[in-house]
Amino acid sequence: MQTLYKFALEPIAEITADPNSYGFRAKRCVQDAVEQCFTCLNKGKSPKWVLEGAIKGCFDNVSHAWILSHIPIDKDILRKWLKSGYIETGKLFPTDLGSPQGLSISPTICNMVLDGLEIQVKKKRHKTKVKGKAYFPKVNFVR
């Protein structure tokens, strides 16, 4: 049942997705991300540095309230999936935050949570001075 909801949600997720998002996306792969990096870095005015990072505990720390108010699927079913928890060594661990890993719909939900991050990073880039002149570093985003 969860996979059916995922199939219904994916077209919405694809329309609203950041243009440079590649992880857990239909018809996108690592090679696409590498190609985007090559395209952005292969110019005369390309950045000289690449900053790579990861969002620690991305699946684990997303607010259930945010997910429930922003992901456009049946709220009762979504709430049950989010609260389902996990079992390890015969013990049930409830989930109060995040999108439980291992659910077929979790990567799609997580991508939808991160949509808009590219725009926010570009807005928040800081001004630096190069040779006494104001300079805004170019930000190319690949997620």
Short mmCIF file of N, CA, C and O in Angstrom, two decimals:
data_model
loop_
_atom_site.label_atom_id
_atom_site.label_comp_id
_atom_site.label_asym_id
_atom_site.label_seq_id
_atom_site.Cartn_x
_atom_site.Cartn_y
_atom_site.Cartn_z
N MET A 1 0.82 -1.19 0.00
CA MET A 1 0.00 0.00 0.00
C MET A 1 0.87 1.26 0.00
O MET A 1 0.56 2.23 -0.70
N GLN A 2 1.94 1.21 0.75
CA GLN A 2 2.82 2.37 0.83
C GLN A 2 3.43 2.70 -0.52
O GLN A 2 3.56 3.88 -0.89
N THR A 3 3.79 1.68 -1.26
CA THR A 3 4.38 1.89 -2.58
C THR A 3 3.37 2.53 -3.53
O THR A 3 3.74 3.38 -4.36
N LEU A 4 2.11 2.18 -3.41
CA LEU A 4 1.08 2.81 -4.23
C LEU A 4 0.98 4.31 -3.93
O LEU A 4 0.85 5.13 -4.84
N TYR A 5 1.04 4.67 -2.65
CA TYR A 5 1.04 6.08 -2.27
C TYR A 5 2.29 6.78 -2.81
O TYR A 5 2.24 7.93 -3.26
N LYS A 6 3.42 6.09 -2.76
CA LYS A 6 4.66 6.65 -3.29
C LYS A 6 4.53 6.93 -4.79
O LYS A 6 4.92 8.00 -5.26
N PHE A 7 3.94 5.98 -5.53
CA PHE A 7 3.74 6.19 -6.97
C PHE A 7 2.85 7.39 -7.24
O PHE A 7 3.05 8.12 -8.21
N ALA A 8 1.86 7.61 -6.39
CA ALA A 8 0.97 8.76 -6.55
C ALA A 8 1.67 10.07 -6.17
O ALA A 8 1.40 11.12 -6.76
N LEU A 9 2.55 10.01 -5.18
CA LEU A 9 3.23 11.21 -4.68
C LEU A 9 4.41 11.63 -5.57
O LEU A 9 4.72 12.82 -5.65
N GLU A 10 5.07 10.68 -6.24
CA GLU A 10 6.27 11.00 -7.02
C GLU A 10 6.08 12.08 -8.09
O GLU A 10 6.94 12.95 -8.22
N PRO A 11 4.99 12.09 -8.86
CA PRO A 11 4.84 13.18 -9.85
C PRO A 11 4.78 14.56 -9.20
O PRO A 11 5.34 15.52 -9.73
N ILE A 12 4.16 14.65 -8.04
CA ILE A 12 4.11 15.93 -7.32
C ILE A 12 5.51 16.29 -6.84
O ILE A 12 5.96 17.43 -6.98
N ALA A 13 6.22 15.31 -6.31
CA ALA A 13 7.59 15.54 -5.82
C ALA A 13 8.51 15.97 -6.96
O ALA A 13 9.37 16.85 -6.76
N GLU A 14 8.34 15.40 -8.13
CA GLU A 14 9.20 15.75 -9.27
C GLU A 14 8.93 17.18 -9.76
O GLU A 14 9.85 17.89 -10.13
N ILE A 15 7.69 17.60 -9.73
CA ILE A 15 7.35 18.96 -10.18
C ILE A 15 7.89 20.01 -9.22
O ILE A 15 8.33 21.07 -9.65
N THR A 16 7.88 19.72 -7.93
CA THR A 16 8.30 20.71 -6.94
C THR A 16 9.78 20.60 -6.55
O THR A 16 10.26 21.42 -5.77
N ALA A 17 10.48 19.62 -7.08
CA ALA A 17 11.86 19.35 -6.67
C ALA A 17 12.83 20.44 -7.11
O ALA A 17 12.64 21.11 -8.13
N ASP A 18 13.88 20.59 -6.32
CA ASP A 18 14.98 21.48 -6.69
C ASP A 18 15.62 20.95 -7.97
O ASP A 18 15.76 19.74 -8.14
N PRO A 19 16.04 21.84 -8.88
CA PRO A 19 16.59 21.38 -10.16
C PRO A 19 17.89 20.58 -10.03
O PRO A 19 18.19 19.76 -10.88
N ASN A 20 18.64 20.80 -8.99
CA ASN A 20 19.91 20.10 -8.83
C ASN A 20 19.87 19.06 -7.73
O ASN A 20 20.86 18.83 -7.05
N SER A 21 18.74 18.43 -7.57
CA SER A 21 18.56 17.35 -6.61
C SER A 21 18.62 16.03 -7.38
O SER A 21 17.91 15.86 -8.37
N TYR A 22 19.46 15.10 -6.93
CA TYR A 22 19.66 13.86 -7.67
C TYR A 22 19.41 12.61 -6.85
O TYR A 22 19.10 11.56 -7.39
N GLY A 23 19.55 12.67 -5.53
CA GLY A 23 19.40 11.49 -4.69
C GLY A 23 17.97 11.01 -4.59
O GLY A 23 17.05 11.79 -4.40
N PHE A 24 17.78 9.72 -4.73
CA PHE A 24 16.46 9.08 -4.59
C PHE A 24 15.42 9.66 -5.54
O PHE A 24 14.26 9.77 -5.19
N ARG A 25 15.86 10.09 -6.72
CA ARG A 25 14.93 10.67 -7.69
C ARG A 25 14.76 9.73 -8.87
O ARG A 25 15.72 9.13 -9.35
N ALA A 26 13.53 9.65 -9.37
CA ALA A 26 13.24 8.83 -10.55
C ALA A 26 14.00 9.39 -11.75
O ALA A 26 14.07 10.60 -11.95
N LYS A 27 14.58 8.52 -12.52
CA LYS A 27 15.30 8.86 -13.75
C LYS A 27 16.48 9.80 -13.52
O LYS A 27 16.86 10.56 -14.41
N ARG A 28 17.06 9.78 -12.32
CA ARG A 28 18.29 10.54 -12.03
C ARG A 28 19.25 9.62 -11.31
O ARG A 28 18.85 8.73 -10.58
N CYS A 29 20.54 9.87 -11.52
CA CYS A 29 21.53 8.99 -10.90
C CYS A 29 22.79 9.79 -10.57
O CYS A 29 22.89 10.98 -10.85
N VAL A 30 23.76 9.10 -10.01
CA VAL A 30 25.02 9.72 -9.61
C VAL A 30 25.71 10.35 -10.82
O VAL A 30 26.27 11.45 -10.72
N GLN A 31 25.66 9.69 -11.96
CA GLN A 31 26.32 10.22 -13.16
C GLN A 31 25.71 11.57 -13.56
O GLN A 31 26.43 12.45 -14.05
N ASP A 32 24.42 11.74 -13.34
CA ASP A 32 23.78 13.04 -13.63
C ASP A 32 24.34 14.13 -12.72
O ASP A 32 24.58 15.25 -13.15
N ALA A 33 24.53 13.80 -11.45
CA ALA A 33 25.10 14.76 -10.50
C ALA A 33 26.54 15.10 -10.88
O ALA A 33 26.95 16.27 -10.84
N VAL A 34 27.31 14.10 -11.27
CA VAL A 34 28.70 14.32 -11.69
C VAL A 34 28.74 15.22 -12.93
O VAL A 34 29.55 16.14 -13.03
N GLU A 35 27.85 14.96 -13.88
CA GLU A 35 27.78 15.79 -15.08
C GLU A 35 27.46 17.24 -14.74
O GLU A 35 28.04 18.17 -15.30
N GLN A 36 26.53 17.45 -13.80
CA GLN A 36 26.19 18.81 -13.38
C GLN A 36 27.40 19.50 -12.74
O GLN A 36 27.67 20.67 -13.01
N CYS A 37 28.13 18.77 -11.90
CA CYS A 37 29.34 19.33 -11.29
C CYS A 37 30.35 19.71 -12.37
O CYS A 37 30.94 20.79 -12.34
N PHE A 38 30.57 18.82 -13.33
CA PHE A 38 31.52 19.09 -14.41
C PHE A 38 31.10 20.34 -15.18
O PHE A 38 31.91 21.22 -15.46
N THR A 39 29.81 20.45 -15.50
CA THR A 39 29.30 21.61 -16.25
C THR A 39 29.53 22.91 -15.48
O THR A 39 29.95 23.91 -16.04
N CYS A 40 29.27 22.88 -14.18
CA CYS A 40 29.42 24.09 -13.36
C CYS A 40 30.88 24.46 -13.12
O CYS A 40 31.20 25.64 -12.97
N LEU A 41 31.75 23.46 -13.08
CA LEU A 41 33.15 23.71 -12.72
C LEU A 41 34.08 23.83 -13.92
O LEU A 41 35.28 24.03 -13.75
N ASN A 42 33.55 23.73 -15.13
CA ASN A 42 34.39 23.70 -16.32
C ASN A 42 34.35 25.02 -17.08
O ASN A 42 34.38 25.05 -18.29
N LYS A 43 34.28 26.11 -16.35
CA LYS A 43 34.23 27.43 -16.99
C LYS A 43 35.35 28.30 -16.43
O LYS A 43 35.86 28.05 -15.35
N GLY A 44 35.67 29.34 -17.15
CA GLY A 44 36.73 30.24 -16.72
C GLY A 44 36.47 30.90 -15.38
O GLY A 44 37.38 31.11 -14.59
N LYS A 45 35.21 31.22 -15.10
CA LYS A 45 34.85 31.87 -13.84
C LYS A 45 34.26 30.88 -12.85
O LYS A 45 33.56 31.27 -11.93
N SER A 46 34.54 29.62 -13.02
CA SER A 46 34.00 28.60 -12.12
C SER A 46 34.61 28.72 -10.74
O SER A 46 35.74 29.21 -10.58
N PRO A 47 33.88 28.29 -9.74
CA PRO A 47 34.44 28.29 -8.39
C PRO A 47 35.72 27.46 -8.33
O PRO A 47 35.89 26.51 -9.08
N LYS A 48 36.60 27.85 -7.45
CA LYS A 48 37.86 27.13 -7.28
C LYS A 48 37.76 26.04 -6.21
O LYS A 48 38.62 25.19 -6.09
N TRP A 49 36.72 26.12 -5.41
CA TRP A 49 36.55 25.19 -4.31
C TRP A 49 35.19 24.52 -4.39
O TRP A 49 34.23 25.11 -4.87
N VAL A 50 35.13 23.32 -3.88
CA VAL A 50 33.86 22.60 -3.79
C VAL A 50 33.67 22.22 -2.33
O VAL A 50 34.58 21.67 -1.69
N LEU A 51 32.53 22.56 -1.79
CA LEU A 51 32.19 22.20 -0.42
C LEU A 51 31.18 21.05 -0.49
O LEU A 51 30.14 21.18 -1.12
N GLU A 52 31.52 19.95 0.13
CA GLU A 52 30.64 18.79 0.16
C GLU A 52 30.20 18.59 1.58
O GLU A 52 30.97 18.79 2.51
N GLY A 53 28.96 18.25 1.76
CA GLY A 53 28.48 18.05 3.12
C GLY A 53 27.31 17.07 3.13
O GLY A 53 26.79 16.69 2.10
N ALA A 54 26.96 16.69 4.30
CA ALA A 54 25.83 15.78 4.48
C ALA A 54 24.95 16.35 5.60
O ALA A 54 25.44 17.01 6.50
N ILE A 55 23.69 16.07 5.51
CA ILE A 55 22.77 16.51 6.55
C ILE A 55 22.69 15.38 7.56
O ILE A 55 22.13 14.32 7.28
N LYS A 56 23.27 15.61 8.71
CA LYS A 56 23.35 14.57 9.74
C LYS A 56 21.95 14.17 10.20
O LYS A 56 21.16 15.01 10.60
N GLY A 57 21.67 12.89 10.12
CA GLY A 57 20.40 12.37 10.60
C GLY A 57 19.21 12.93 9.85
O GLY A 57 18.15 13.15 10.44
N CYS A 58 19.38 13.16 8.55
CA CYS A 58 18.31 13.78 7.76
C CYS A 58 16.99 13.05 7.92
O CYS A 58 15.97 13.66 8.22
N PHE A 59 16.98 11.75 7.74
CA PHE A 59 15.74 10.99 7.87
C PHE A 59 15.23 11.01 9.32
O PHE A 59 14.04 10.92 9.56
N ASP A 60 16.15 11.12 10.26
CA ASP A 60 15.81 10.95 11.68
C ASP A 60 15.25 12.19 12.37
O ASP A 60 14.63 12.07 13.41
N ASN A 61 15.49 13.37 11.84
CA ASN A 61 15.22 14.58 12.60
C ASN A 61 14.16 15.51 12.03
O ASN A 61 13.98 16.61 12.54
N VAL A 62 13.46 15.11 11.02
CA VAL A 62 12.44 15.97 10.44
C VAL A 62 11.19 15.95 11.32
O VAL A 62 10.76 14.90 11.79
N SER A 63 10.63 17.09 11.52
CA SER A 63 9.44 17.24 12.35
C SER A 63 8.23 16.55 11.72
O SER A 63 7.90 16.79 10.56
N HIS A 64 7.57 15.71 12.50
CA HIS A 64 6.35 15.06 12.02
C HIS A 64 5.27 16.10 11.71
O HIS A 64 4.54 15.96 10.72
N ALA A 65 5.19 17.15 12.51
CA ALA A 65 4.19 18.20 12.27
C ALA A 65 4.42 18.85 10.91
O ALA A 65 3.47 19.11 10.17
N TRP A 66 5.69 19.11 10.59
CA TRP A 66 6.00 19.72 9.29
C TRP A 66 5.62 18.77 8.16
O TRP A 66 4.99 19.18 7.18
N ILE A 67 6.00 17.52 8.28
CA ILE A 67 5.67 16.53 7.24
C ILE A 67 4.16 16.46 7.05
O ILE A 67 3.66 16.49 5.92
N LEU A 68 3.44 16.34 8.15
CA LEU A 68 1.98 16.20 8.07
C LEU A 68 1.32 17.43 7.45
O LEU A 68 0.30 17.31 6.77
N SER A 69 1.88 18.60 7.66
CA SER A 69 1.25 19.81 7.11
C SER A 69 1.69 20.12 5.68
O SER A 69 1.04 20.92 5.01
N HIS A 70 2.77 19.50 5.19
CA HIS A 70 3.29 19.85 3.86
C HIS A 70 3.26 18.73 2.83
O HIS A 70 3.39 19.02 1.63
N ILE A 71 3.15 17.50 3.23
CA ILE A 71 3.15 16.38 2.27
C ILE A 71 1.70 16.07 1.91
O ILE A 71 0.91 15.71 2.78
N PRO A 72 1.35 16.19 0.63
CA PRO A 72 -0.06 16.10 0.23
C PRO A 72 -0.58 14.67 0.03
O PRO A 72 -0.86 14.25 -1.10
N ILE A 73 -0.67 13.91 1.13
CA ILE A 73 -1.33 12.61 1.08
C ILE A 73 -2.21 12.46 2.32
O ILE A 73 -2.16 13.31 3.22
N ASP A 74 -2.99 11.41 2.37
CA ASP A 74 -3.91 11.17 3.47
C ASP A 74 -3.18 11.28 4.81
O ASP A 74 -2.23 10.54 5.09
N LYS A 75 -3.61 12.22 5.65
CA LYS A 75 -2.89 12.53 6.90
C LYS A 75 -2.96 11.40 7.92
O LYS A 75 -1.99 11.17 8.64
N ASP A 76 -4.08 10.69 8.01
CA ASP A 76 -4.20 9.60 8.98
C ASP A 76 -3.22 8.47 8.65
O ASP A 76 -2.53 7.96 9.52
N ILE A 77 -3.15 8.10 7.38
CA ILE A 77 -2.23 7.04 6.96
C ILE A 77 -0.79 7.49 7.15
O ILE A 77 0.03 6.76 7.68
N LEU A 78 -0.48 8.71 6.74
CA LEU A 78 0.88 9.24 6.89
C LEU A 78 1.29 9.27 8.36
O LEU A 78 2.40 8.87 8.71
N ARG A 79 0.41 9.71 9.22
CA ARG A 79 0.70 9.77 10.66
C ARG A 79 1.04 8.37 11.19
O ARG A 79 1.98 8.18 11.95
N LYS A 80 0.28 7.37 10.78
CA LYS A 80 0.52 6.00 11.23
C LYS A 80 1.88 5.50 10.75
O LYS A 80 2.60 4.84 11.50
N TRP A 81 2.24 5.80 9.51
CA TRP A 81 3.56 5.39 9.01
C TRP A 81 4.68 6.07 9.79
O TRP A 81 5.66 5.45 10.15
N LEU A 82 4.51 7.36 10.04
CA LEU A 82 5.56 8.10 10.75
C LEU A 82 5.72 7.61 12.19
O LEU A 82 6.83 7.60 12.71
N LYS A 83 4.64 7.23 12.83
CA LYS A 83 4.67 6.79 14.23
C LYS A 83 4.91 5.29 14.38
O LYS A 83 4.96 4.79 15.50
N SER A 84 5.06 4.57 13.28
CA SER A 84 5.14 3.11 13.35
C SER A 84 6.36 2.60 14.11
O SER A 84 6.35 1.50 14.64
N GLY A 85 7.44 3.36 14.16
CA GLY A 85 8.64 2.94 14.87
C GLY A 85 9.39 1.83 14.15
O GLY A 85 9.14 1.55 12.98
N TYR A 86 10.30 1.21 14.89
CA TYR A 86 11.05 0.10 14.33
C TYR A 86 11.35 -0.90 15.44
O TYR A 86 11.32 -0.57 16.63
N ILE A 87 11.64 -2.12 15.04
CA ILE A 87 11.96 -3.18 15.99
C ILE A 87 13.41 -3.58 15.81
O ILE A 87 13.86 -3.85 14.69
N GLU A 88 14.13 -3.60 16.92
CA GLU A 88 15.53 -4.03 16.91
C GLU A 88 15.74 -4.95 18.11
O GLU A 88 15.36 -4.61 19.23
N THR A 89 16.33 -6.09 17.86
CA THR A 89 16.55 -7.13 18.87
C THR A 89 15.29 -7.41 19.68
O THR A 89 15.32 -7.50 20.91
N GLY A 90 14.16 -7.49 18.97
CA GLY A 90 12.90 -7.84 19.61
C GLY A 90 12.25 -6.74 20.42
O GLY A 90 11.24 -6.96 21.09
N LYS A 91 12.80 -5.52 20.38
CA LYS A 91 12.25 -4.41 21.15
C LYS A 91 11.73 -3.33 20.22
O LYS A 91 12.38 -2.97 19.24
N LEU A 92 10.54 -2.79 20.51
CA LEU A 92 9.94 -1.73 19.70
C LEU A 92 10.48 -0.38 20.13
O LEU A 92 10.48 -0.04 21.31
N PHE A 93 10.95 0.39 19.16
CA PHE A 93 11.43 1.76 19.38
C PHE A 93 10.48 2.71 18.66
O PHE A 93 10.42 2.70 17.43
N PRO A 94 9.71 3.51 19.40
CA PRO A 94 8.77 4.43 18.74
C PRO A 94 9.51 5.56 18.04
O PRO A 94 10.66 5.87 18.37
N THR A 95 8.86 6.17 17.06
CA THR A 95 9.46 7.31 16.36
C THR A 95 8.61 8.54 16.60
O THR A 95 7.42 8.54 16.34
N ASP A 96 9.24 9.58 17.13
CA ASP A 96 8.56 10.85 17.37
C ASP A 96 9.01 11.92 16.38
O ASP A 96 8.39 12.97 16.26
N LEU A 97 10.12 11.66 15.72
CA LEU A 97 10.68 12.57 14.72
C LEU A 97 11.07 11.75 13.50
O LEU A 97 11.32 10.56 13.59
N GLY A 98 11.16 12.42 12.37
CA GLY A 98 11.74 11.82 11.19
C GLY A 98 10.81 10.94 10.39
O GLY A 98 9.68 10.67 10.75
N SER A 99 11.36 10.52 9.27
CA SER A 99 10.68 9.60 8.37
C SER A 99 11.42 8.28 8.48
O SER A 99 12.56 8.18 8.05
N PRO A 100 10.81 7.27 9.09
CA PRO A 100 11.53 6.03 9.35
C PRO A 100 12.20 5.46 8.11
O PRO A 100 11.58 5.32 7.07
N GLN A 101 13.50 5.14 8.23
CA GLN A 101 14.23 4.56 7.12
C GLN A 101 13.72 3.14 6.89
O GLN A 101 13.35 2.44 7.80
N GLY A 102 13.72 2.77 5.63
CA GLY A 102 13.24 1.46 5.28
C GLY A 102 11.83 1.48 4.72
O GLY A 102 11.41 0.55 4.05
N LEU A 103 11.09 2.55 4.97
CA LEU A 103 9.77 2.68 4.36
C LEU A 103 9.98 3.04 2.89
O LEU A 103 10.85 3.83 2.55
N SER A 104 9.19 2.47 2.01
CA SER A 104 9.38 2.75 0.59
C SER A 104 9.12 4.21 0.23
O SER A 104 9.67 4.73 -0.72
N ILE A 105 8.32 4.88 1.03
CA ILE A 105 7.95 6.27 0.74
C ILE A 105 8.91 7.28 1.40
O ILE A 105 8.92 8.45 1.05
N SER A 106 9.75 6.83 2.33
CA SER A 106 10.62 7.74 3.08
C SER A 106 11.55 8.60 2.22
O SER A 106 11.67 9.80 2.47
N PRO A 107 12.24 8.04 1.21
CA PRO A 107 13.10 8.91 0.40
C PRO A 107 12.33 10.01 -0.33
O PRO A 107 12.82 11.14 -0.43
N THR A 108 11.14 9.72 -0.80
CA THR A 108 10.33 10.73 -1.48
C THR A 108 9.93 11.82 -0.49
O THR A 108 10.02 13.01 -0.80
N ILE A 109 9.50 11.42 0.70
CA ILE A 109 9.14 12.39 1.73
C ILE A 109 10.34 13.25 2.10
O ILE A 109 10.25 14.48 2.18
N CYS A 110 11.48 12.62 2.29
CA CYS A 110 12.70 13.35 2.67
C CYS A 110 13.09 14.36 1.59
O CYS A 110 13.45 15.50 1.89
N ASN A 111 13.02 13.96 0.32
CA ASN A 111 13.33 14.90 -0.76
C ASN A 111 12.36 16.08 -0.75
O ASN A 111 12.77 17.22 -0.96
N MET A 112 11.09 15.81 -0.50
CA MET A 112 10.12 16.90 -0.47
C MET A 112 10.38 17.84 0.71
O MET A 112 10.18 19.05 0.60
N VAL A 113 10.87 17.30 1.82
CA VAL A 113 11.23 18.14 2.97
C VAL A 113 12.39 19.06 2.60
O VAL A 113 12.42 20.23 2.98
N LEU A 114 13.34 18.56 1.81
CA LEU A 114 14.54 19.34 1.47
C LEU A 114 14.32 20.30 0.29
O LEU A 114 15.18 21.14 0.04
N ASP A 115 13.21 20.17 -0.41
CA ASP A 115 12.95 21.08 -1.53
C ASP A 115 12.93 22.52 -1.04
O ASP A 115 12.34 22.83 -0.01
N GLY A 116 13.58 23.39 -1.78
CA GLY A 116 13.69 24.79 -1.40
C GLY A 116 15.02 25.11 -0.74
O GLY A 116 15.38 26.27 -0.59
N LEU A 117 15.76 24.08 -0.36
CA LEU A 117 17.06 24.29 0.29
C LEU A 117 18.04 25.00 -0.64
O LEU A 117 18.77 25.89 -0.22
N GLU A 118 18.03 24.64 -1.91
CA GLU A 118 18.93 25.26 -2.88
C GLU A 118 18.71 26.77 -2.94
O GLU A 118 19.65 27.56 -2.90
N ILE A 119 17.46 27.19 -3.00
CA ILE A 119 17.12 28.62 -3.06
C ILE A 119 17.59 29.33 -1.78
O ILE A 119 18.16 30.42 -1.83
N GLN A 120 17.36 28.70 -0.63
CA GLN A 120 17.74 29.31 0.64
C GLN A 120 19.26 29.45 0.77
O GLN A 120 19.76 30.47 1.26
N VAL A 121 20.00 28.45 0.31
CA VAL A 121 21.47 28.52 0.37
C VAL A 121 21.95 29.67 -0.51
O VAL A 121 22.82 30.45 -0.12
N LYS A 122 21.38 29.79 -1.70
CA LYS A 122 21.78 30.88 -2.60
C LYS A 122 21.44 32.25 -2.02
O LYS A 122 22.20 33.20 -2.16
N LYS A 123 20.31 32.37 -1.34
CA LYS A 123 19.92 33.64 -0.71
C LYS A 123 20.85 34.01 0.43
O LYS A 123 21.12 35.18 0.67
N LYS A 124 21.33 33.02 1.17
CA LYS A 124 22.12 33.26 2.38
C LYS A 124 23.63 33.34 2.13
O LYS A 124 24.38 33.53 3.08
N ARG A 125 24.06 33.19 0.89
CA ARG A 125 25.51 33.25 0.64
C ARG A 125 26.05 34.56 1.17
O ARG A 125 25.39 35.60 1.12
N HIS A 126 27.23 34.52 1.70
CA HIS A 126 27.76 35.71 2.35
C HIS A 126 28.63 36.52 1.40
O HIS A 126 29.23 36.00 0.48
N LYS A 127 28.67 37.80 1.67
CA LYS A 127 29.48 38.71 0.88
C LYS A 127 30.90 38.69 1.43
O LYS A 127 31.12 38.75 2.62
N THR A 128 31.87 38.58 0.55
CA THR A 128 33.27 38.64 0.95
C THR A 128 33.93 39.78 0.17
O THR A 128 33.35 40.33 -0.75
N LYS A 129 35.14 40.09 0.57
CA LYS A 129 35.88 41.12 -0.16
C LYS A 129 37.08 40.48 -0.84
O LYS A 129 37.82 39.72 -0.25
N VAL A 130 37.22 40.80 -2.12
CA VAL A 130 38.36 40.35 -2.90
C VAL A 130 39.03 41.60 -3.45
O VAL A 130 38.41 42.37 -4.19
N LYS A 131 40.28 41.82 -3.04
CA LYS A 131 41.03 43.00 -3.47
C LYS A 131 40.27 44.29 -3.17
O LYS A 131 40.18 45.20 -3.98
N GLY A 132 39.62 44.33 -1.99
CA GLY A 132 38.92 45.52 -1.54
C GLY A 132 37.53 45.73 -2.14
O GLY A 132 36.85 46.67 -1.80
N LYS A 133 37.10 44.84 -3.04
CA LYS A 133 35.79 44.98 -3.67
C LYS A 133 34.84 43.92 -3.13
O LYS A 133 35.24 42.80 -2.85
N ALA A 134 33.56 44.31 -3.02
CA ALA A 134 32.55 43.35 -2.57
C ALA A 134 32.40 42.25 -3.62
O ALA A 134 32.40 42.52 -4.82
N TYR A 135 32.30 41.05 -3.16
CA TYR A 135 32.20 39.90 -4.05
C TYR A 135 31.24 38.89 -3.45
O TYR A 135 31.34 38.54 -2.28
N PHE A 136 30.28 38.45 -4.22
CA PHE A 136 29.36 37.41 -3.80
C PHE A 136 29.77 36.11 -4.49
O PHE A 136 29.66 35.99 -5.71
N PRO A 137 30.25 35.15 -3.73
CA PRO A 137 30.67 33.89 -4.36
C PRO A 137 29.50 33.23 -5.06
O PRO A 137 28.37 33.26 -4.59
N LYS A 138 29.79 32.67 -6.22
CA LYS A 138 28.76 31.95 -6.97
C LYS A 138 28.50 30.63 -6.25
O LYS A 138 29.43 29.95 -5.84
N VAL A 139 27.24 30.29 -6.12
CA VAL A 139 26.86 29.04 -5.46
C VAL A 139 26.22 28.13 -6.48
O VAL A 139 25.24 28.47 -7.12
N ASN A 140 26.83 26.98 -6.69
CA ASN A 140 26.24 25.92 -7.51
C ASN A 140 25.88 24.80 -6.55
O ASN A 140 26.69 24.38 -5.74
N PHE A 141 24.69 24.34 -6.64
CA PHE A 141 24.15 23.41 -5.66
C PHE A 141 23.85 22.08 -6.33
O PHE A 141 23.17 22.04 -7.35
N VAL A 142 24.37 21.01 -5.79
CA VAL A 142 24.04 19.66 -6.25
C VAL A 142 23.72 18.86 -5.02
O VAL A 142 24.54 18.72 -4.12
N ARG A 143 22.50 18.36 -4.94
CA ARG A 143 22.07 17.57 -3.78
C ARG A 143 21.71 16.19 -4.26
O ARG A 143 21.01 15.95 -5.14
#
